[in-house]
mmCIF file of C-alpha atoms in Angstrom:
data_model
loop_
_atom_site.group_PDB
_atom_site.id
_atom_site.type_symbol
_atom_site.label_atom_id
_atom_site.label_comp_id
_atom_site.label_asym_id
_atom_site.label_seq_id
_atom_site.Cartn_x
_atom_site.Cartn_y
_atom_site.Cartn_z
ATOM 1 C CA UNK A 1 -87.821 11.049 -104.498
ATOM 2 C CA UNK A 2 -91.266 9.387 -104.489
ATOM 3 C CA UNK A 3 -94.618 10.069 -106.127
ATOM 4 C CA UNK A 4 -95.723 13.565 -105.108
ATOM 5 C CA UNK A 5 -99.473 12.971 -105.377
ATOM 6 C CA UNK A 6 -99.999 10.586 -102.459
ATOM 7 C CA UNK A 7 -97.711 11.126 -99.500
ATOM 8 C CA UNK A 8 -97.183 7.972 -97.477
ATOM 9 C CA UNK A 9 -97.111 9.885 -94.237
ATOM 10 C CA UNK A 10 -100.380 10.085 -92.389
ATOM 11 C CA UNK A 11 -99.737 13.520 -90.862
ATOM 12 C CA UNK A 12 -101.124 16.970 -91.734
ATOM 13 C CA UNK A 13 -102.655 17.266 -95.227
ATOM 14 C CA UNK A 14 -100.154 19.592 -96.983
ATOM 15 C CA UNK A 15 -97.062 17.546 -96.038
ATOM 16 C CA UNK A 16 -94.504 17.247 -98.857
ATOM 17 C CA UNK A 17 -93.231 13.623 -98.703
ATOM 18 C CA UNK A 18 -89.745 13.963 -97.203
ATOM 19 C CA UNK A 19 -90.012 16.948 -94.912
ATOM 20 C CA UNK A 20 -86.609 18.600 -94.759
ATOM 21 C CA UNK A 21 -84.911 18.116 -91.407
ATOM 22 C CA UNK A 22 -84.878 21.041 -89.013
ATOM 23 C CA UNK A 23 -82.525 21.274 -86.034
ATOM 24 C CA UNK A 24 -85.483 20.532 -83.776
ATOM 25 C CA UNK A 25 -86.451 17.425 -85.717
ATOM 26 C CA UNK A 26 -82.826 16.265 -85.579
ATOM 27 C CA UNK A 27 -82.886 16.729 -81.819
ATOM 28 C CA UNK A 28 -85.950 14.488 -81.617
ATOM 29 C CA UNK A 29 -84.483 11.915 -84.006
ATOM 30 C CA UNK A 30 -81.246 11.541 -82.072
ATOM 31 C CA UNK A 31 -82.956 11.441 -78.681
ATOM 32 C CA UNK A 32 -84.990 8.561 -80.060
ATOM 33 C CA UNK A 33 -81.852 6.862 -81.371
ATOM 34 C CA UNK A 34 -80.214 7.183 -77.945
ATOM 35 C CA UNK A 35 -83.238 5.665 -76.210
ATOM 36 C CA UNK A 36 -83.483 2.605 -78.457
ATOM 37 C CA UNK A 37 -79.693 2.277 -78.478
ATOM 38 C CA UNK A 38 -79.200 1.070 -74.934
ATOM 39 C CA UNK A 39 -76.420 -1.478 -75.126
ATOM 40 C CA UNK A 40 -74.975 -0.199 -78.359
ATOM 41 C CA UNK A 41 -75.808 -0.397 -82.040
ATOM 42 C CA UNK A 42 -76.285 3.360 -82.304
ATOM 43 C CA UNK A 43 -75.046 3.642 -85.913
ATOM 44 C CA UNK A 44 -77.519 0.968 -87.024
ATOM 45 C CA UNK A 45 -80.388 2.753 -85.277
ATOM 46 C CA UNK A 46 -79.292 6.076 -86.755
ATOM 47 C CA UNK A 47 -79.311 4.637 -90.250
ATOM 48 C CA UNK A 48 -82.771 3.170 -89.837
ATOM 49 C CA UNK A 49 -84.157 6.444 -88.493
ATOM 50 C CA UNK A 50 -82.674 8.433 -91.396
ATOM 51 C CA UNK A 51 -83.883 5.890 -93.937
ATOM 52 C CA UNK A 52 -87.485 5.949 -92.806
ATOM 53 C CA UNK A 53 -87.505 9.738 -93.063
ATOM 54 C CA UNK A 54 -85.782 9.741 -96.448
ATOM 55 C CA UNK A 55 -83.159 12.216 -95.251
ATOM 56 C CA UNK A 56 -80.044 10.368 -96.313
ATOM 57 C CA UNK A 57 -79.169 7.673 -98.825
ATOM 58 C CA UNK A 58 -77.248 4.570 -97.771
ATOM 59 C CA UNK A 59 -74.183 5.772 -99.672
ATOM 60 C CA UNK A 60 -74.225 9.129 -97.907
ATOM 61 C CA UNK A 61 -74.634 7.365 -94.591
ATOM 62 C CA UNK A 62 -71.740 4.965 -95.279
ATOM 63 C CA UNK A 63 -69.549 7.945 -96.106
ATOM 64 C CA UNK A 64 -70.416 9.683 -92.830
ATOM 65 C CA UNK A 65 -69.986 6.437 -90.903
ATOM 66 C CA UNK A 66 -66.483 5.822 -92.257
ATOM 67 C CA UNK A 67 -65.496 9.381 -91.500
ATOM 68 C CA UNK A 68 -66.931 9.132 -87.979
ATOM 69 C CA UNK A 69 -64.534 6.274 -87.300
ATOM 70 C CA UNK A 70 -61.551 8.170 -88.608
ATOM 71 C CA UNK A 71 -62.126 11.283 -86.521
ATOM 72 C CA UNK A 72 -61.173 11.187 -82.849
ATOM 73 C CA UNK A 73 -63.919 10.785 -80.270
ATOM 74 C CA UNK A 74 -66.811 8.428 -79.711
ATOM 75 C CA UNK A 75 -68.156 7.209 -83.065
ATOM 76 C CA UNK A 76 -71.845 7.560 -82.308
ATOM 77 C CA UNK A 77 -71.483 11.194 -81.231
ATOM 78 C CA UNK A 78 -69.212 12.008 -84.163
ATOM 79 C CA UNK A 79 -71.789 10.502 -86.473
ATOM 80 C CA UNK A 80 -74.551 12.632 -84.940
ATOM 81 C CA UNK A 81 -72.462 15.787 -85.353
ATOM 82 C CA UNK A 82 -71.703 14.963 -88.984
ATOM 83 C CA UNK A 83 -75.259 14.120 -89.939
ATOM 84 C CA UNK A 84 -76.554 17.202 -88.143
ATOM 85 C CA UNK A 85 -74.000 19.422 -89.881
ATOM 86 C CA UNK A 86 -74.725 18.028 -93.315
ATOM 87 C CA UNK A 87 -78.506 18.089 -93.016
ATOM 88 C CA UNK A 88 -79.025 21.299 -91.106
ATOM 89 C CA UNK A 89 -75.794 23.258 -90.579
ATOM 90 C CA UNK A 90 -74.366 24.469 -87.288
ATOM 91 C CA UNK A 91 -77.595 24.358 -85.311
ATOM 92 C CA UNK A 92 -78.281 20.891 -86.724
ATOM 93 C CA UNK A 93 -74.917 19.591 -85.581
ATOM 94 C CA UNK A 94 -75.340 21.085 -82.124
ATOM 95 C CA UNK A 95 -78.844 19.745 -81.546
ATOM 96 C CA UNK A 96 -78.016 16.307 -82.960
ATOM 97 C CA UNK A 97 -75.198 15.984 -80.430
ATOM 98 C CA UNK A 98 -77.365 17.319 -77.606
ATOM 99 C CA UNK A 99 -80.067 14.860 -78.634
ATOM 100 C CA UNK A 100 -77.890 11.769 -78.589
ATOM 101 C CA UNK A 101 -76.301 12.720 -75.246
ATOM 102 C CA UNK A 102 -79.239 14.025 -73.214
ATOM 103 C CA UNK A 103 -81.172 10.862 -72.269
ATOM 104 C CA UNK A 104 -78.078 8.991 -71.104
ATOM 105 C CA UNK A 105 -76.633 12.050 -69.431
ATOM 106 C CA UNK A 106 -79.674 12.447 -67.200
ATOM 107 C CA UNK A 107 -79.642 8.799 -66.157
ATOM 108 C CA UNK A 108 -75.864 8.707 -65.745
ATOM 109 C CA UNK A 109 -75.852 11.813 -63.534
ATOM 110 C CA UNK A 110 -78.566 10.389 -61.335
ATOM 111 C CA UNK A 111 -76.854 7.018 -60.967
ATOM 112 C CA UNK A 112 -73.437 8.642 -60.495
ATOM 113 C CA UNK A 113 -74.582 11.057 -57.821
ATOM 114 C CA UNK A 114 -76.006 8.070 -55.996
ATOM 115 C CA UNK A 115 -73.182 5.554 -56.382
ATOM 116 C CA UNK A 116 -70.325 8.010 -55.822
ATOM 117 C CA UNK A 117 -72.151 10.183 -53.315
ATOM 118 C CA UNK A 118 -72.900 7.529 -50.717
ATOM 119 C CA UNK A 119 -70.749 8.261 -47.669
ATOM 120 C CA UNK A 120 -68.589 5.316 -46.662
ATOM 121 C CA UNK A 121 -68.928 3.629 -50.018
ATOM 122 C CA UNK A 122 -71.641 1.491 -51.557
ATOM 123 C CA UNK A 123 -73.560 -1.172 -49.653
ATOM 124 C CA UNK A 124 -72.185 -4.666 -50.282
ATOM 125 C CA UNK A 125 -74.797 -6.063 -52.649
ATOM 126 C CA UNK A 126 -74.676 -2.950 -54.848
ATOM 127 C CA UNK A 127 -70.902 -3.130 -55.112
ATOM 128 C CA UNK A 128 -71.249 -6.823 -55.989
ATOM 129 C CA UNK A 129 -73.786 -5.917 -58.664
ATOM 130 C CA UNK A 130 -71.409 -3.361 -60.135
ATOM 131 C CA UNK A 131 -68.598 -5.930 -60.154
ATOM 132 C CA UNK A 132 -70.840 -8.314 -62.068
ATOM 133 C CA UNK A 133 -71.788 -5.582 -64.516
ATOM 134 C CA UNK A 134 -68.130 -4.621 -64.984
ATOM 135 C CA UNK A 135 -67.178 -8.210 -65.782
ATOM 136 C CA UNK A 136 -69.951 -8.411 -68.370
ATOM 137 C CA UNK A 137 -68.878 -5.031 -69.795
ATOM 138 C CA UNK A 138 -65.505 -6.593 -70.456
ATOM 139 C CA UNK A 139 -67.280 -9.196 -72.580
ATOM 140 C CA UNK A 140 -69.070 -6.397 -74.435
ATOM 141 C CA UNK A 141 -65.750 -4.661 -75.065
ATOM 142 C CA UNK A 142 -64.319 -7.881 -76.491
ATOM 143 C CA UNK A 143 -67.192 -8.265 -78.956
ATOM 144 C CA UNK A 144 -66.694 -4.661 -80.060
ATOM 145 C CA UNK A 145 -62.964 -5.204 -80.542
ATOM 146 C CA UNK A 146 -63.343 -8.381 -82.590
ATOM 147 C CA UNK A 147 -64.518 -6.832 -85.905
ATOM 148 C CA UNK A 148 -61.776 -4.214 -85.696
ATOM 149 C CA UNK A 149 -59.196 -6.937 -85.110
ATOM 150 C CA UNK A 150 -60.500 -8.915 -88.086
ATOM 151 C CA UNK A 151 -60.240 -5.947 -90.446
ATOM 152 C CA UNK A 152 -56.798 -5.141 -89.074
ATOM 153 C CA UNK A 153 -55.625 -8.696 -89.711
ATOM 154 C CA UNK A 154 -56.344 -8.148 -93.398
ATOM 155 C CA UNK A 155 -54.280 -4.978 -93.684
ATOM 156 C CA UNK A 156 -50.648 -5.192 -94.794
ATOM 157 C CA UNK A 157 -48.566 -4.806 -91.625
ATOM 158 C CA UNK A 158 -51.747 -4.499 -89.589
ATOM 159 C CA UNK A 159 -51.160 -7.261 -87.011
ATOM 160 C CA UNK A 160 -47.592 -6.096 -86.354
ATOM 161 C CA UNK A 161 -48.595 -2.465 -85.885
ATOM 162 C CA UNK A 162 -51.589 -3.393 -83.727
ATOM 163 C CA UNK A 163 -49.348 -5.597 -81.597
ATOM 164 C CA UNK A 164 -46.762 -2.843 -81.274
ATOM 165 C CA UNK A 165 -49.466 -0.357 -80.258
ATOM 166 C CA UNK A 166 -50.753 -2.785 -77.647
ATOM 167 C CA UNK A 167 -47.291 -3.376 -76.158
ATOM 168 C CA UNK A 168 -46.403 0.312 -76.135
ATOM 169 C CA UNK A 169 -49.622 1.291 -74.365
ATOM 170 C CA UNK A 170 -50.313 -1.662 -72.086
ATOM 171 C CA UNK A 171 -46.782 -2.625 -71.070
ATOM 172 C CA UNK A 172 -44.582 0.388 -71.570
ATOM 173 C CA UNK A 173 -47.295 2.953 -70.709
ATOM 174 C CA UNK A 174 -45.952 5.299 -73.350
ATOM 175 C CA UNK A 175 -47.709 8.543 -74.152
ATOM 176 C CA UNK A 176 -50.487 7.895 -76.620
ATOM 177 C CA UNK A 177 -49.650 10.749 -78.991
ATOM 178 C CA UNK A 178 -46.107 9.435 -79.241
ATOM 179 C CA UNK A 179 -47.365 5.953 -80.091
ATOM 180 C CA UNK A 180 -49.891 7.371 -82.552
ATOM 181 C CA UNK A 181 -47.210 9.394 -84.321
ATOM 182 C CA UNK A 182 -44.911 6.374 -84.571
ATOM 183 C CA UNK A 183 -47.528 3.862 -85.719
ATOM 184 C CA UNK A 184 -49.075 6.327 -88.158
ATOM 185 C CA UNK A 185 -45.710 7.128 -89.704
ATOM 186 C CA UNK A 186 -44.825 3.475 -90.253
ATOM 187 C CA UNK A 187 -48.317 2.756 -91.570
ATOM 188 C CA UNK A 188 -48.184 5.662 -94.006
ATOM 189 C CA UNK A 189 -44.813 4.514 -95.325
ATOM 190 C CA UNK A 190 -46.130 0.956 -95.787
ATOM 191 C CA UNK A 191 -49.301 2.134 -97.528
ATOM 192 C CA UNK A 192 -47.967 5.196 -99.361
ATOM 193 C CA UNK A 193 -49.844 5.814 -102.607
ATOM 194 C CA UNK A 194 -47.904 4.694 -105.643
ATOM 195 C CA UNK A 195 -48.180 6.329 -109.021
ATOM 196 C CA UNK A 196 -50.704 4.640 -111.276
ATOM 197 C CA UNK A 197 -52.722 3.286 -108.351
ATOM 198 C CA UNK B 1 -60.834 15.803 -53.367
ATOM 199 C CA UNK B 2 -62.311 18.185 -55.862
ATOM 200 C CA UNK B 3 -60.269 19.105 -58.883
ATOM 201 C CA UNK B 4 -60.450 22.415 -60.699
ATOM 202 C CA UNK B 5 -63.214 22.311 -63.367
ATOM 203 C CA UNK B 6 -60.955 23.994 -65.923
ATOM 204 C CA UNK B 7 -58.288 21.358 -65.349
ATOM 205 C CA UNK B 8 -60.963 18.671 -65.728
ATOM 206 C CA UNK B 9 -62.276 20.274 -68.921
ATOM 207 C CA UNK B 10 -58.836 20.481 -70.519
ATOM 208 C CA UNK B 11 -57.846 16.983 -69.439
ATOM 209 C CA UNK B 12 -61.010 15.451 -70.879
ATOM 210 C CA UNK B 13 -60.677 17.525 -74.050
ATOM 211 C CA UNK B 14 -57.287 15.933 -74.567
ATOM 212 C CA UNK B 15 -58.694 12.476 -73.788
ATOM 213 C CA UNK B 16 -61.427 12.978 -76.376
ATOM 214 C CA UNK B 17 -59.038 14.135 -79.049
ATOM 215 C CA UNK B 18 -56.830 11.064 -78.619
ATOM 216 C CA UNK B 19 -59.720 8.583 -78.715
ATOM 217 C CA UNK B 20 -59.892 6.740 -81.989
ATOM 218 C CA UNK B 21 -62.623 4.226 -82.626
ATOM 219 C CA UNK B 22 -64.476 4.967 -79.419
ATOM 220 C CA UNK B 23 -62.924 4.705 -75.982
ATOM 221 C CA UNK B 24 -59.277 5.040 -75.235
ATOM 222 C CA UNK B 25 -59.098 3.211 -71.940
ATOM 223 C CA UNK B 26 -55.306 2.893 -71.669
ATOM 224 C CA UNK B 27 -54.889 6.648 -71.885
ATOM 225 C CA UNK B 28 -57.844 7.249 -69.563
ATOM 226 C CA UNK B 29 -56.214 4.963 -67.007
ATOM 227 C CA UNK B 30 -52.781 6.531 -67.431
ATOM 228 C CA UNK B 31 -54.039 10.091 -67.008
ATOM 229 C CA UNK B 32 -56.993 9.818 -64.624
ATOM 230 C CA UNK B 33 -55.736 7.015 -62.367
ATOM 231 C CA UNK B 34 -51.935 7.159 -62.431
ATOM 232 C CA UNK B 35 -51.220 10.792 -63.147
ATOM 233 C CA UNK B 36 -54.069 12.848 -61.675
ATOM 234 C CA UNK B 37 -55.327 10.355 -59.074
ATOM 235 C CA UNK B 38 -58.887 11.510 -59.764
ATOM 236 C CA UNK B 39 -60.334 8.006 -59.923
ATOM 237 C CA UNK B 40 -59.410 4.511 -58.760
ATOM 238 C CA UNK B 41 -59.240 1.444 -61.053
ATOM 239 C CA UNK B 42 -62.505 0.385 -59.394
ATOM 240 C CA UNK B 43 -64.256 3.637 -60.374
ATOM 241 C CA UNK B 44 -62.859 3.250 -63.891
ATOM 242 C CA UNK B 45 -64.372 -0.220 -64.217
ATOM 243 C CA UNK B 46 -67.649 0.748 -62.511
ATOM 244 C CA UNK B 47 -68.125 3.796 -64.738
ATOM 245 C CA UNK B 48 -67.433 1.787 -67.850
ATOM 246 C CA UNK B 49 -69.985 -0.817 -66.796
ATOM 247 C CA UNK B 50 -72.591 1.857 -66.048
ATOM 248 C CA UNK B 51 -71.964 3.376 -69.460
ATOM 249 C CA UNK B 52 -72.973 0.085 -71.063
ATOM 250 C CA UNK B 53 -76.490 0.256 -69.646
ATOM 251 C CA UNK B 54 -77.118 3.952 -70.340
ATOM 252 C CA UNK B 55 -79.188 5.086 -73.299
ATOM 253 C CA UNK B 56 -76.875 6.495 -75.926
ATOM 254 C CA UNK B 57 -73.123 6.404 -76.318
ATOM 255 C CA UNK B 58 -71.267 4.039 -73.989
ATOM 256 C CA UNK B 59 -68.599 6.534 -73.115
ATOM 257 C CA UNK B 60 -70.945 8.535 -70.923
ATOM 258 C CA UNK B 61 -68.620 6.909 -68.395
ATOM 259 C CA UNK B 62 -66.731 10.206 -68.820
ATOM 260 C CA UNK B 63 -69.498 11.986 -66.943
ATOM 261 C CA UNK B 64 -69.061 9.469 -64.132
ATOM 262 C CA UNK B 65 -65.301 10.046 -63.996
ATOM 263 C CA UNK B 66 -65.775 13.816 -64.095
ATOM 264 C CA UNK B 67 -68.141 13.620 -61.145
ATOM 265 C CA UNK B 68 -65.634 11.530 -59.222
ATOM 266 C CA UNK B 69 -62.953 14.111 -59.946
ATOM 267 C CA UNK B 70 -64.907 17.255 -59.115
ATOM 268 C CA UNK B 71 -68.560 16.727 -58.243
ATOM 269 C CA UNK B 72 -71.298 18.307 -60.364
ATOM 270 C CA UNK B 73 -69.081 20.978 -61.971
ATOM 271 C CA UNK B 74 -66.575 18.213 -62.713
ATOM 272 C CA UNK B 75 -69.223 16.071 -64.400
ATOM 273 C CA UNK B 76 -70.260 19.008 -66.576
ATOM 274 C CA UNK B 77 -66.668 19.971 -67.413
ATOM 275 C CA UNK B 78 -65.740 16.378 -68.303
ATOM 276 C CA UNK B 79 -68.791 15.896 -70.513
ATOM 277 C CA UNK B 80 -68.324 19.178 -72.384
ATOM 278 C CA UNK B 81 -64.590 18.624 -72.702
ATOM 279 C CA UNK B 82 -64.826 15.070 -73.968
ATOM 280 C CA UNK B 83 -67.701 15.473 -76.419
ATOM 281 C CA UNK B 84 -67.610 19.136 -77.458
ATOM 282 C CA UNK B 85 -64.329 19.502 -79.351
ATOM 283 C CA UNK B 86 -64.521 16.074 -81.001
ATOM 284 C CA UNK B 87 -68.085 16.749 -82.190
ATOM 285 C CA UNK B 88 -66.984 20.109 -83.601
ATOM 286 C CA UNK B 89 -64.088 18.443 -85.376
ATOM 287 C CA UNK B 90 -66.438 15.813 -86.829
ATOM 288 C CA UNK B 91 -68.855 18.423 -88.135
ATOM 289 C CA UNK B 92 -65.971 20.246 -89.825
ATOM 290 C CA UNK B 93 -64.580 16.991 -91.209
ATOM 291 C CA UNK B 94 -67.778 16.006 -93.015
ATOM 292 C CA UNK B 95 -67.970 19.440 -94.597
ATOM 293 C CA UNK B 96 -64.385 19.076 -95.863
ATOM 294 C CA UNK B 97 -64.935 15.474 -96.965
ATOM 295 C CA UNK B 98 -65.683 16.205 -100.640
ATOM 296 C CA UNK B 99 -62.215 17.596 -101.100
ATOM 297 C CA UNK B 100 -60.622 14.959 -98.848
ATOM 298 C CA UNK B 101 -62.166 12.059 -100.755
ATOM 299 C CA UNK B 102 -60.023 12.891 -103.779
ATOM 300 C CA UNK B 103 -56.871 13.013 -101.671
ATOM 301 C CA UNK B 104 -54.590 10.169 -102.762
ATOM 302 C CA UNK B 105 -53.188 9.657 -99.261
ATOM 303 C CA UNK B 106 -56.596 8.988 -97.720
ATOM 304 C CA UNK B 107 -56.550 5.176 -98.086
ATOM 305 C CA UNK B 108 -53.064 5.155 -96.601
ATOM 306 C CA UNK B 109 -54.198 7.190 -93.603
ATOM 307 C CA UNK B 110 -57.072 4.776 -93.106
ATOM 308 C CA UNK B 111 -54.846 1.696 -93.326
ATOM 309 C CA UNK B 112 -52.414 3.274 -90.888
ATOM 310 C CA UNK B 113 -55.055 4.329 -88.371
ATOM 311 C CA UNK B 114 -56.916 1.018 -88.189
ATOM 312 C CA UNK B 115 -54.116 -1.067 -86.625
ATOM 313 C CA UNK B 116 -53.583 1.719 -84.131
ATOM 314 C CA UNK B 117 -57.267 1.583 -83.215
ATOM 315 C CA UNK B 118 -57.050 -2.195 -82.835
ATOM 316 C CA UNK B 119 -54.028 -1.901 -80.532
ATOM 317 C CA UNK B 120 -55.802 0.700 -78.422
ATOM 318 C CA UNK B 121 -58.821 -1.575 -78.104
ATOM 319 C CA UNK B 122 -56.675 -4.540 -77.068
ATOM 320 C CA UNK B 123 -54.933 -2.452 -74.434
ATOM 321 C CA UNK B 124 -58.373 -1.298 -73.284
ATOM 322 C CA UNK B 125 -59.404 -4.903 -72.757
ATOM 323 C CA UNK B 126 -56.354 -5.367 -70.536
ATOM 324 C CA UNK B 127 -57.142 -2.219 -68.541
ATOM 325 C CA UNK B 128 -60.695 -3.407 -67.949
ATOM 326 C CA UNK B 129 -59.468 -6.867 -67.016
ATOM 327 C CA UNK B 130 -57.233 -5.446 -64.310
ATOM 328 C CA UNK B 131 -59.971 -3.160 -63.026
ATOM 329 C CA UNK B 132 -62.909 -5.508 -63.024
ATOM 330 C CA UNK B 133 -61.752 -9.094 -62.711
ATOM 331 C CA UNK B 134 -60.886 -9.923 -59.123
ATOM 332 C CA UNK B 135 -62.057 -13.522 -59.038
ATOM 333 C CA UNK B 136 -62.630 -16.588 -61.172
ATOM 334 C CA UNK B 137 -66.353 -15.923 -60.926
ATOM 335 C CA UNK B 138 -65.717 -12.597 -62.627
ATOM 336 C CA UNK B 139 -63.743 -14.304 -65.378
ATOM 337 C CA UNK B 140 -66.629 -16.734 -65.874
ATOM 338 C CA UNK B 141 -69.164 -13.900 -66.093
ATOM 339 C CA UNK B 142 -67.021 -12.044 -68.634
ATOM 340 C CA UNK B 143 -66.600 -15.202 -70.721
ATOM 341 C CA UNK B 144 -70.318 -15.998 -70.532
ATOM 342 C CA UNK B 145 -71.224 -12.434 -71.549
ATOM 343 C CA UNK B 146 -68.854 -12.631 -74.509
ATOM 344 C CA UNK B 147 -70.252 -16.001 -75.590
ATOM 345 C CA UNK B 148 -73.846 -14.775 -75.266
ATOM 346 C CA UNK B 149 -73.180 -11.653 -77.305
ATOM 347 C CA UNK B 150 -71.293 -13.534 -80.001
ATOM 348 C CA UNK B 151 -73.733 -16.416 -80.251
ATOM 349 C CA UNK B 152 -77.109 -14.711 -79.916
ATOM 350 C CA UNK B 153 -78.816 -11.429 -80.842
ATOM 351 C CA UNK B 154 -79.425 -10.522 -77.210
ATOM 352 C CA UNK B 155 -79.074 -6.838 -76.300
ATOM 353 C CA UNK B 156 -75.812 -5.894 -74.589
ATOM 354 C CA UNK B 157 -77.629 -3.872 -71.919
ATOM 355 C CA UNK B 158 -79.676 -6.939 -70.995
ATOM 356 C CA UNK B 159 -76.492 -8.980 -70.580
ATOM 357 C CA UNK B 160 -74.864 -6.333 -68.376
ATOM 358 C CA UNK B 161 -77.968 -5.900 -66.209
ATOM 359 C CA UNK B 162 -78.278 -9.672 -65.902
ATOM 360 C CA UNK B 163 -74.667 -9.896 -64.779
ATOM 361 C CA UNK B 164 -75.321 -7.154 -62.227
ATOM 362 C CA UNK B 165 -78.216 -9.138 -60.787
ATOM 363 C CA UNK B 166 -76.055 -12.253 -60.732
ATOM 364 C CA UNK B 167 -73.232 -10.347 -59.044
ATOM 365 C CA UNK B 168 -75.556 -9.051 -56.332
ATOM 366 C CA UNK B 169 -76.992 -12.532 -55.750
ATOM 367 C CA UNK B 170 -73.718 -14.386 -55.377
ATOM 368 C CA UNK B 171 -71.948 -11.530 -53.593
ATOM 369 C CA UNK B 172 -69.149 -11.152 -56.121
#
């Protein structure tokens, strides 16, 4: 990929420029991504980390990113599993997922054991703090939803189907799989591939 | 109240598999709050807020809910159930992608899934609103957080922690 004579890395002497990723190095990479990704932006951090190591091109990353959004589950974890699988097989996928989950898991377990384990409920100020945090989290959720809503607005039938999904889930409390099947069917009919396209 | 870890595992597996585009709060509320009575709307909102300030994926809230449902084994079962199967599916999907990318129905699937994801997100906003907004002060904090995040490059975790400090100070 780059000139072989002078490696840019300042590590051990016989280092070939882009060292191929090992499951262990993927574990380290994704733990790092998790730590800098407090408050979101994990895909962006993942891309930067892969870029600096020369392990994935932007096109390959975009492909994985799109796919991560189409598969069920949290995008950032899906992305880790995909990148791990592509770069280093089964062990790579496993350790990438472990890497992105571990730092947060440790903190979350500690905080959870404390907040849920207190007999008689949380002290007043702490509960107030959590209420404040929850209100702000709602704002975060709104900012995350906005880009999705914008893209949806540009899709044929998108606003109607999004609105129908919202009503079915929020008002009618219908089973999600039922709603998914219905919305997906209508969407597929609307967007069915035509010959010559 | 401690639920059976296997029940927790299977329930969270199902929740993971029906999450598109991140969290699926309406379904989480329907199953965990209304159906199983494992968590209260307050725990749902608290866990979601905590997830925002954790390193890594925001939906580590699942670990919080699992703990509420069944203590330490519950936390483990919920985490494995929510993240394991979906991660496996993702790894398989990327390996099958080369063939899928030539599939003529793929753009249609994408265009059909996106509005669904948008609807789920909107419903999630409503769920969070019910769980976390009990006062006009809360509404103001949510609006301020949204405005800050939209208008500046400030980190979301900073905003959430700041709101927590504010909440503690004014006794929300």
